[in-house]
Amino acid sequence: MINLGKKQEKVNQTYNDGIAKFVKYEFGKDKFNTKLTSKTEKEINKFWFRKLNITSVEKYQALQVDTEVSRRIAIRLFPQIDDYILSDLFIIIKNKSYTISRIWHNHKKNETELSLVEVIKNEH
């Protein structure tokens, strides 16, 4: 039945497909401020996420810059992600490491969409 006279209620998104851990690897330094190979994993934040489908347009755009998007997720709105250097930020989901190739803040849904590229050889 169609409710023509009633205003539609806002539906909240559910993020229950898993937990994404945002980490940054920090390398140790000696007394001369030289970067060492030893590193520590600093956790930035953890978020529950929901899976999104990868569109053909996004695949095409990623291939234009020699990247293959392996996963898309949505988390609750996290505008502070723009404060980090994206090359230093990694996302760990089920013991797999990903880098971020695209960020989009969807303020209408109050969420942040992330396109992720899997790191095959994690040297971190």
Coordinates of N, CA and C in Angstrom, one line a residue:
M1 N 0.8 -1.2 0.0 CA 0.0 0.0 0.0 C 0.9 1.2 0.0
I2 N 0.5 2.2 -0.8 CA 1.3 3.4 -0.9 C 0.7 4.5 0.1
N3 N 1.6 5.1 0.8 CA 1.2 6.2 1.8 C 1.5 7.5 1.1
L4 N 0.5 8.1 0.5 CA 0.7 9.3 -0.3 C 0.8 10.5 0.6
G5 N 0.1 10.5 1.8 CA 0.1 11.7 2.6 C 1.2 11.7 3.7
K6 N 1.9 10.6 3.9 CA 2.9 10.5 5.0 C 4.3 10.8 4.5
K7 N 5.0 11.4 5.3 CA 6.4 11.7 5.0 C 7.2 10.4 5.3
Q8 N 8.2 10.1 4.4 CA 9.0 8.9 4.5 C 10.0 9.1 5.7
E9 N 10.1 8.0 6.4 CA 11.1 8.0 7.5 C 12.5 7.7 7.1
K10 N 13.4 8.3 7.7 CA 14.8 8.1 7.4 C 15.3 6.7 7.9
V11 N 15.9 5.9 7.1 CA 16.4 4.6 7.4 C 17.9 4.7 7.7
N12 N 18.3 4.2 8.9 CA 19.7 4.2 9.2 C 20.4 3.1 8.5
Q13 N 21.7 3.3 8.1 CA 22.5 2.2 7.5 C 23.0 1.3 8.6
T14 N 23.1 0.0 8.2 CA 23.7 -0.9 9.2 C 25.1 -1.3 8.7
Y15 N 26.1 -1.3 9.5 CA 27.4 -1.6 9.2 C 27.8 -2.9 10.0
N16 N 27.5 -4.0 9.4 CA 27.7 -5.3 10.1 C 28.4 -6.3 9.2
D17 N 29.2 -5.9 8.2 CA 29.9 -6.9 7.4 C 31.3 -7.2 7.9
G18 N 31.7 -6.5 8.9 CA 33.1 -6.8 9.5 C 33.7 -5.5 10.1
I19 N 34.9 -5.6 10.6 CA 35.6 -4.5 11.2 C 36.8 -4.2 10.4
A20 N 36.9 -2.9 10.0 CA 38.1 -2.4 9.3 C 39.0 -1.6 10.3
K21 N 40.2 -2.0 10.4 CA 41.2 -1.4 11.3 C 42.1 -0.5 10.5
F22 N 42.1 0.8 10.8 CA 43.0 1.8 10.2 C 44.3 1.8 10.9
V23 N 45.4 1.6 10.3 CA 46.7 1.6 10.9 C 47.7 2.4 10.1
K24 N 48.7 2.9 10.9 CA 49.8 3.6 10.3 C 51.1 3.0 10.8
Y25 N 52.0 2.7 9.9 CA 53.3 2.1 10.3 C 54.3 3.2 10.6
E26 N 54.9 3.2 11.7 CA 55.9 4.2 12.1 C 57.2 3.5 12.2
F27 N 58.2 4.0 11.5 CA 59.5 3.5 11.6 C 60.3 4.1 12.7
G28 N 61.2 3.3 13.3 CA 62.0 3.8 14.4 C 63.1 4.6 13.8
K29 N 63.7 5.5 14.7 CA 64.8 6.3 14.3 C 65.9 6.2 15.3
D30 N 67.1 6.4 14.9 CA 68.3 6.3 15.8 C 68.5 7.7 16.3
K31 N 69.6 7.9 17.1 CA 69.9 9.2 17.7 C 70.3 10.3 16.7
F32 N 70.6 9.9 15.4 CA 70.9 10.8 14.4 C 69.6 11.1 13.5
N33 N 68.5 10.6 13.9 CA 67.2 10.8 13.2 C 67.2 10.1 11.9
T34 N 67.9 9.0 11.8 CA 68.0 8.2 10.6 C 66.9 7.1 10.7
K35 N 66.1 6.9 9.6 CA 65.0 6.0 9.6 C 65.6 4.5 9.7
L36 N 65.1 3.7 10.6 CA 65.5 2.3 10.8 C 64.5 1.4 10.1
T37 N 64.8 0.2 10.0 CA 63.9 -0.8 9.4 C 62.9 -1.3 10.4
S38 N 63.1 -1.1 11.7 CA 62.2 -1.6 12.7 C 61.0 -0.6 12.7
K39 N 59.8 -1.2 12.8 CA 58.6 -0.4 12.7 C 57.5 -0.8 13.7
T40 N 56.7 0.1 14.1 CA 55.6 -0.2 15.0 C 54.3 0.1 14.3
E41 N 53.2 -0.7 14.6 CA 51.9 -0.5 14.0 C 51.1 0.4 15.0
K42 N 50.7 1.6 14.5 CA 49.9 2.5 15.3 C 48.5 2.4 14.8
E43 N 47.5 2.0 15.7 CA 46.1 1.9 15.3 C 45.5 3.3 15.3
I44 N 44.9 3.8 14.2 CA 44.3 5.1 14.1 C 42.9 5.0 14.6
N45 N 42.1 4.0 14.1 CA 40.7 3.8 14.4 C 40.2 2.5 14.0
K46 N 39.1 2.1 14.5 CA 38.4 0.9 14.0 C 37.0 1.2 13.7
F47 N 36.5 0.7 12.6 CA 35.1 0.9 12.2 C 34.4 -0.4 11.7
W48 N 33.1 -0.5 12.1 CA 32.3 -1.5 11.4 C 32.0 -1.0 10.0
F49 N 32.0 -1.9 9.0 CA 31.8 -1.5 7.6 C 30.7 -2.3 7.0
R50 N 30.2 -1.8 5.9 CA 29.3 -2.6 5.0 C 29.9 -2.6 3.6
K51 N 29.8 -3.8 3.0 CA 30.3 -4.0 1.6 C 29.5 -3.2 0.6
L52 N 30.2 -2.7 -0.4 CA 29.6 -2.0 -1.5 C 30.1 -2.8 -2.8
N53 N 29.3 -2.7 -3.8 CA 29.7 -3.3 -5.1 C 30.7 -2.3 -5.9
I54 N 31.6 -2.9 -6.6 CA 32.5 -2.2 -7.5 C 31.8 -2.0 -8.8
T55 N 31.6 -0.7 -9.2 CA 30.9 -0.4 -10.5 C 31.9 -0.5 -11.6
S56 N 31.3 -0.7 -12.8 CA 32.2 -0.8 -14.0 C 32.9 0.5 -14.3
V57 N 32.2 1.6 -14.0 CA 32.8 2.9 -14.2 C 34.0 3.1 -13.2
E58 N 33.9 2.6 -12.0 CA 35.0 2.7 -11.1 C 36.2 1.8 -11.5
K59 N 35.9 0.6 -12.0 CA 36.9 -0.3 -12.5 C 37.6 0.4 -13.7
Y60 N 36.9 1.0 -14.6 CA 37.5 1.7 -15.8 C 38.4 2.9 -15.3
Q61 N 37.9 3.7 -14.4 CA 38.6 4.8 -13.9 C 39.9 4.4 -13.2
A62 N 39.8 3.3 -12.4 CA 41.0 2.8 -11.7 C 42.0 2.3 -12.7
L63 N 41.6 1.6 -13.8 CA 42.5 1.1 -14.7 C 43.2 2.2 -15.5
Q64 N 42.6 3.4 -15.6 CA 43.3 4.5 -16.3 C 44.5 4.9 -15.5
V65 N 44.6 4.7 -14.2 CA 45.8 5.0 -13.5 C 46.6 3.7 -13.0
D66 N 46.4 2.7 -13.7 CA 47.1 1.4 -13.4 C 46.8 0.9 -12.0
T67 N 45.6 0.9 -11.6 CA 45.2 0.4 -10.3 C 44.0 -0.5 -10.5
E68 N 43.9 -1.6 -9.7 CA 42.7 -2.4 -9.7 C 42.1 -2.4 -8.3
V69 N 40.9 -1.9 -8.3 CA 40.1 -1.8 -7.0 C 39.7 -3.2 -6.7
S70 N 40.0 -3.7 -5.5 CA 39.7 -5.1 -5.1 C 38.5 -5.1 -4.1
R71 N 38.2 -4.0 -3.5 CA 37.1 -4.0 -2.5 C 36.6 -2.5 -2.3
R72 N 35.3 -2.4 -2.1 CA 34.7 -1.1 -1.7 C 33.9 -1.3 -0.4
I73 N 34.1 -0.4 0.5 CA 33.4 -0.4 1.7 C 32.8 0.9 2.1
A74 N 31.8 0.9 3.0 CA 31.3 2.2 3.5 C 31.4 2.1 5.0
I75 N 31.8 3.2 5.6 CA 31.9 3.3 7.1 C 31.1 4.5 7.5
R76 N 30.9 4.7 8.8 CA 30.2 5.9 9.2 C 31.1 7.1 8.9
L77 N 30.5 8.2 8.8 CA 31.2 9.4 8.3 C 32.5 9.7 9.1
F78 N 33.6 9.7 8.4 CA 34.9 9.9 9.0 C 35.7 11.0 8.2
P79 N 35.3 12.3 8.4 CA 36.0 13.3 7.6 C 37.5 13.5 8.0
Q80 N 37.9 13.1 9.2 CA 39.3 13.3 9.7 C 40.2 12.4 8.9
I81 N 39.8 11.5 8.1 CA 40.7 10.7 7.3 C 41.5 11.6 6.3
D82 N 40.9 12.7 6.0 CA 41.6 13.7 5.1 C 42.9 14.3 5.7
D83 N 43.0 14.2 7.0 CA 44.1 14.7 7.8 C 45.4 13.8 7.6
Y84 N 45.2 12.6 7.2 CA 46.3 11.7 7.1 C 46.9 11.6 5.7
I85 N 48.2 11.3 5.6 CA 48.8 11.1 4.2 C 48.3 9.7 3.8
L86 N 47.6 9.6 2.7 CA 47.0 8.3 2.4 C 48.1 7.2 2.1
S87 N 49.2 7.6 1.6 CA 50.3 6.5 1.4 C 50.8 5.9 2.7
D88 N 50.6 6.6 3.8 CA 51.0 6.0 5.1 C 49.9 5.2 5.8
L89 N 48.7 5.3 5.3 CA 47.5 4.7 5.9 C 47.2 3.4 5.3
F90 N 47.0 2.3 6.1 CA 46.6 1.0 5.6 C 45.3 0.6 6.4
I91 N 44.5 -0.2 5.7 CA 43.3 -0.8 6.3 C 43.5 -2.3 6.4
I92 N 43.2 -2.9 7.5 CA 43.3 -4.3 7.7 C 41.9 -4.9 7.9
I93 N 41.6 -5.8 7.0 CA 40.3 -6.5 7.1 C 40.6 -8.0 7.0
K94 N 40.2 -8.7 8.1 CA 40.4 -10.2 8.1 C 41.9 -10.5 7.7
N95 N 42.8 -9.9 8.4 CA 44.3 -10.1 8.2 C 44.8 -9.8 6.8
K96 N 44.0 -9.1 6.0 CA 44.5 -8.7 4.7 C 44.7 -7.2 4.7
S97 N 45.7 -6.7 4.1 CA 46.1 -5.3 4.1 C 45.7 -4.6 2.8
Y98 N 45.1 -3.5 2.9 CA 44.6 -2.7 1.8 C 45.1 -1.3 1.9
T99 N 45.3 -0.6 0.7 CA 45.5 0.8 0.6 C 44.3 1.5 0.1
I100 N 44.2 2.7 0.3 CA 43.0 3.5 -0.2 C 43.3 4.1 -1.5
S101 N 42.4 3.9 -2.5 CA 42.6 4.5 -3.8 C 41.6 5.6 -4.0
R102 N 40.5 5.6 -3.3 CA 39.5 6.7 -3.5 C 38.7 6.9 -2.2
I103 N 38.4 8.1 -1.9 CA 37.6 8.4 -0.7 C 36.5 9.3 -1.2
W104 N 35.2 9.0 -0.7 CA 34.1 9.9 -1.0 C 33.2 10.0 0.2
H105 N 33.1 11.2 0.7 CA 32.2 11.5 1.8 C 30.8 11.7 1.4
N106 N 29.9 10.8 1.7 CA 28.5 10.9 1.3 C 27.7 11.5 2.5
H107 N 27.6 12.8 2.5 CA 26.9 13.5 3.7 C 25.4 13.2 3.7
K108 N 24.8 12.9 2.6 CA 23.4 12.6 2.6 C 23.1 11.3 3.4
K109 N 24.0 10.3 3.3 CA 23.9 9.1 4.0 C 24.7 9.0 5.3
N110 N 25.4 10.1 5.6 CA 26.3 10.2 6.7 C 27.3 9.1 6.8
E111 N 28.0 8.9 5.7 CA 29.0 7.8 5.6 C 30.1 8.2 4.7
T112 N 31.2 7.5 4.8 CA 32.4 7.6 4.0 C 32.6 6.4 3.2
E113 N 32.7 6.5 1.9 CA 32.9 5.3 1.0 C 34.4 5.3 0.6
L114 N 35.0 4.1 0.7 CA 36.4 3.9 0.4 C 36.5 2.8 -0.6
S115 N 37.4 3.1 -1.6 CA 37.8 2.1 -2.6 C 39.1 1.6 -2.2
L116 N 39.3 0.3 -2.1 CA 40.5 -0.3 -1.6 C 41.2 -1.2 -2.6
V117 N 42.6 -1.1 -2.5 CA 43.4 -2.0 -3.3 C 44.2 -2.9 -2.4
E118 N 44.1 -4.2 -2.7 CA 44.8 -5.1 -1.8 C 46.3 -5.1 -1.9
V119 N 47.0 -5.1 -0.8 CA 48.5 -5.1 -0.8 C 48.9 -6.6 -0.9
I120 N 49.4 -7.0 -2.0 CA 49.8 -8.4 -2.1 C 51.0 -8.8 -1.3
K121 N 52.1 -8.0 -1.4 CA 53.3 -8.2 -0.7 C 53.4 -7.1 0.3
N122 N 53.1 -7.4 1.6 CA 53.1 -6.3 2.6 C 54.5 -6.3 3.2
E123 N 55.2 -5.2 2.9 CA 56.6 -5.1 3.4 C 56.6 -4.2 4.7
H124 N 55.5 -4.1 5.3 CA 55.4 -3.2 6.5 C 55.4 -4.1 7.7

